[in-house]
């Protein structure tokens, strides 16, 4: 399939520092960028085709991303290492600090993506899958596959089928392909479903996620999800989410120089007092006391 991707991209304060590596394959265009952005740099992206973006370094603290322009600075989130953007879904980004980064863009014709998925999933389930955006911080084997794709962008020594098969593996590893039949049969969430929830929460850490949204992430009804979630974790979905947010607060208290008020804002608490109250309930002491004890030890 002869395919040339098209994407509306508007950037300010971002520049390529090396010539891009790119290669056109069957229904796929792969592009590897080395770039640098100034603090406050911004970008807007919209494509009529699905695309996968993989960052070779962690950019979650430097790049903020939002689904609407007016959410930047108010209801945005850190950019995940790997994202899948469905066709026609816009994305706005802003850099909080000067940063050099490396990323792989994979532009896929929608028919090509369906050819990867439909033989195994069926056309209906495949169409549903490619409409769901994905943001994953724990990239696992996708990192190794992406490096192999970059190698293939600048060489013609192997048949294009090799690069195409690598892209197919990245897509199937990254896309949110539900396996709710396993949860129904066992009465518990699978490890893959728990991983999807953990990744979703990690990339939306500044927002409170509803039970309905969590159920949608794993492909279950809200009522059934609440039942199997408690059976799996021993907690309600909201109790589990709160404990994960407190875990994130502890990481920020240990590893950064943010104030407690900054941490509260970043993790979606209404203010420092709200974080302090919840933190004390879960951990048994205030964030300030907990931070001091870790510094002293």
Tab-separated table of C-alpha atoms in Angstrom, residues 14-147:
chain	number	residue	atom	x	y	z
A	14	UNK	CA	11.051	23.189	19.317
A	15	UNK	CA	13.846	22.441	16.833
A	16	UNK	CA	15.388	19.332	15.328
A	17	UNK	CA	19.054	18.999	16.248
A	18	UNK	CA	19.792	16.195	13.757
A	19	UNK	CA	18.258	15.331	10.380
A	20	UNK	CA	15.237	13.092	10.825
A	21	UNK	CA	15.508	9.408	9.892
A	22	UNK	CA	12.434	8.182	8.055
A	23	UNK	CA	11.208	5.322	5.923
A	24	UNK	CA	7.973	4.592	4.069
A	25	UNK	CA	6.682	1.021	4.343
A	26	UNK	CA	3.439	-0.747	3.456
A	27	UNK	CA	0.811	1.498	5.031
A	28	UNK	CA	3.361	2.847	7.532
A	29	UNK	CA	5.679	5.835	7.753
A	30	UNK	CA	8.315	5.758	10.495
A	31	UNK	CA	10.197	8.900	11.550
A	32	UNK	CA	12.885	9.220	14.227
A	33	UNK	CA	13.525	12.694	15.652
A	34	UNK	CA	16.263	14.131	17.841
A	35	UNK	CA	15.024	17.497	19.039
A	36	UNK	CA	15.366	20.180	21.669
A	37	UNK	CA	12.710	22.418	23.188
A	38	UNK	CA	12.934	25.644	25.143
A	39	UNK	CA	11.053	26.160	28.404
A	40	UNK	CA	7.532	27.193	27.453
A	41	UNK	CA	7.749	25.575	23.994
A	42	UNK	CA	4.437	24.303	22.690
A	43	UNK	CA	2.964	22.060	20.046
A	44	UNK	CA	-0.363	21.158	18.461
A	45	UNK	CA	-0.858	17.938	16.502
A	46	UNK	CA	-3.785	16.496	14.547
A	47	UNK	CA	-3.665	13.615	12.077
A	48	UNK	CA	-6.354	11.886	9.991
A	49	UNK	CA	-4.514	8.622	10.648
A	50	UNK	CA	-3.676	6.715	13.841
A	51	UNK	CA	-0.161	7.162	15.140
A	52	UNK	CA	2.171	5.811	17.804
A	53	UNK	CA	4.757	7.993	19.550
A	54	UNK	CA	7.553	6.463	21.601
A	55	UNK	CA	10.006	8.557	23.666
A	56	UNK	CA	13.434	7.057	24.325
A	57	UNK	CA	13.811	9.017	27.563
A	58	UNK	CA	11.378	9.904	30.335
A	59	UNK	CA	9.667	13.198	29.502
A	60	UNK	CA	6.793	13.089	32.009
A	61	UNK	CA	8.184	15.952	34.103
A	62	UNK	CA	9.192	18.141	31.126
A	63	UNK	CA	6.260	17.762	28.715
A	64	UNK	CA	2.671	18.446	29.717
A	65	UNK	CA	-0.063	17.201	27.403
A	66	UNK	CA	-3.777	17.944	27.142
A	67	UNK	CA	-6.724	16.946	24.972
A	68	UNK	CA	-7.865	20.590	24.707
A	69	UNK	CA	-5.815	23.758	24.487
A	70	UNK	CA	-7.581	25.376	27.449
A	71	UNK	CA	-6.578	22.426	29.680
A	72	UNK	CA	-2.855	23.229	29.488
A	73	UNK	CA	-1.711	24.510	32.861
A	74	UNK	CA	-5.049	23.599	34.468
A	75	UNK	CA	-5.991	19.991	33.758
A	76	UNK	CA	-3.011	18.656	31.815
A	77	UNK	CA	-0.845	15.600	32.540
A	78	UNK	CA	2.714	14.402	32.078
A	79	UNK	CA	3.557	12.934	28.686
A	80	UNK	CA	3.887	9.135	28.865
A	81	UNK	CA	6.812	7.245	27.317
A	82	UNK	CA	4.556	5.570	24.730
A	83	UNK	CA	1.243	6.816	23.405
A	84	UNK	CA	-1.267	5.701	20.799
A	85	UNK	CA	-3.336	8.525	19.289
A	86	UNK	CA	-6.431	7.440	17.326
A	87	UNK	CA	-7.269	9.061	14.002
A	88	UNK	CA	-8.663	12.573	14.318
A	89	UNK	CA	-7.745	13.048	17.995
A	90	UNK	CA	-5.956	16.387	18.650
A	91	UNK	CA	-3.139	16.859	21.147
A	92	UNK	CA	-1.650	19.978	22.729
A	93	UNK	CA	1.737	19.970	24.489
A	94	UNK	CA	3.832	22.416	26.485
A	95	UNK	CA	7.366	22.118	27.878
A	96	UNK	CA	7.854	23.077	31.500
A	97	UNK	CA	11.654	23.180	31.120
A	98	UNK	CA	14.342	23.202	28.454
A	99	UNK	CA	14.728	19.606	27.319
A	100	UNK	CA	16.459	17.503	24.687
A	101	UNK	CA	14.506	14.437	23.634
A	102	UNK	CA	14.438	11.576	21.159
A	103	UNK	CA	11.257	9.994	19.853
A	104	UNK	CA	9.904	7.656	17.193
A	105	UNK	CA	6.721	8.533	15.287
A	106	UNK	CA	4.850	5.708	13.578
A	107	UNK	CA	2.085	6.919	11.255
A	108	UNK	CA	-0.238	4.089	10.249
A	109	UNK	CA	-2.919	3.908	7.603
A	110	UNK	CA	-6.105	2.797	9.355
A	111	UNK	CA	-6.612	-0.093	6.906
A	112	UNK	CA	-3.067	-1.313	7.651
A	113	UNK	CA	-3.756	-1.269	11.378
A	114	UNK	CA	-6.974	-3.229	10.819
A	115	UNK	CA	-4.987	-5.836	8.886
A	116	UNK	CA	-2.809	-6.359	11.973
A	117	UNK	CA	-5.739	-6.810	14.332
A	118	UNK	CA	-8.833	-8.086	12.538
A	119	UNK	CA	-7.616	-11.646	11.777
A	120	UNK	CA	-7.231	-12.346	15.504
A	121	UNK	CA	-9.819	-10.020	17.064
A	122	UNK	CA	-12.511	-9.837	14.419
A	123	UNK	CA	-13.409	-6.646	12.573
A	124	UNK	CA	-15.798	-5.255	15.206
A	125	UNK	CA	-13.414	-5.651	18.143
A	126	UNK	CA	-10.501	-4.339	16.048
A	127	UNK	CA	-12.451	-1.202	15.089
A	128	UNK	CA	-13.307	-0.602	18.745
A	129	UNK	CA	-9.678	-1.095	19.789
A	130	UNK	CA	-8.200	1.429	17.363
A	131	UNK	CA	-10.585	4.131	18.623
A	132	UNK	CA	-9.221	3.983	22.197
A	133	UNK	CA	-6.225	6.216	23.039
A	134	UNK	CA	-3.425	4.644	25.080
A	135	UNK	CA	-0.766	6.246	27.298
A	136	UNK	CA	1.822	3.930	28.884
A	137	UNK	CA	4.715	4.910	31.138
A	138	UNK	CA	5.977	1.376	31.823
A	139	UNK	CA	6.969	0.548	28.246
A	140	UNK	CA	8.473	-2.924	28.728
A	141	UNK	CA	9.389	-4.677	25.441
A	142	UNK	CA	8.128	-1.736	23.357
A	143	UNK	CA	11.464	0.014	24.085
A	144	UNK	CA	13.544	-2.746	22.489
A	145	UNK	CA	11.188	-3.028	19.515
A	146	UNK	CA	11.304	0.735	18.955
A	147	UNK	CA	15.111	0.750	18.929
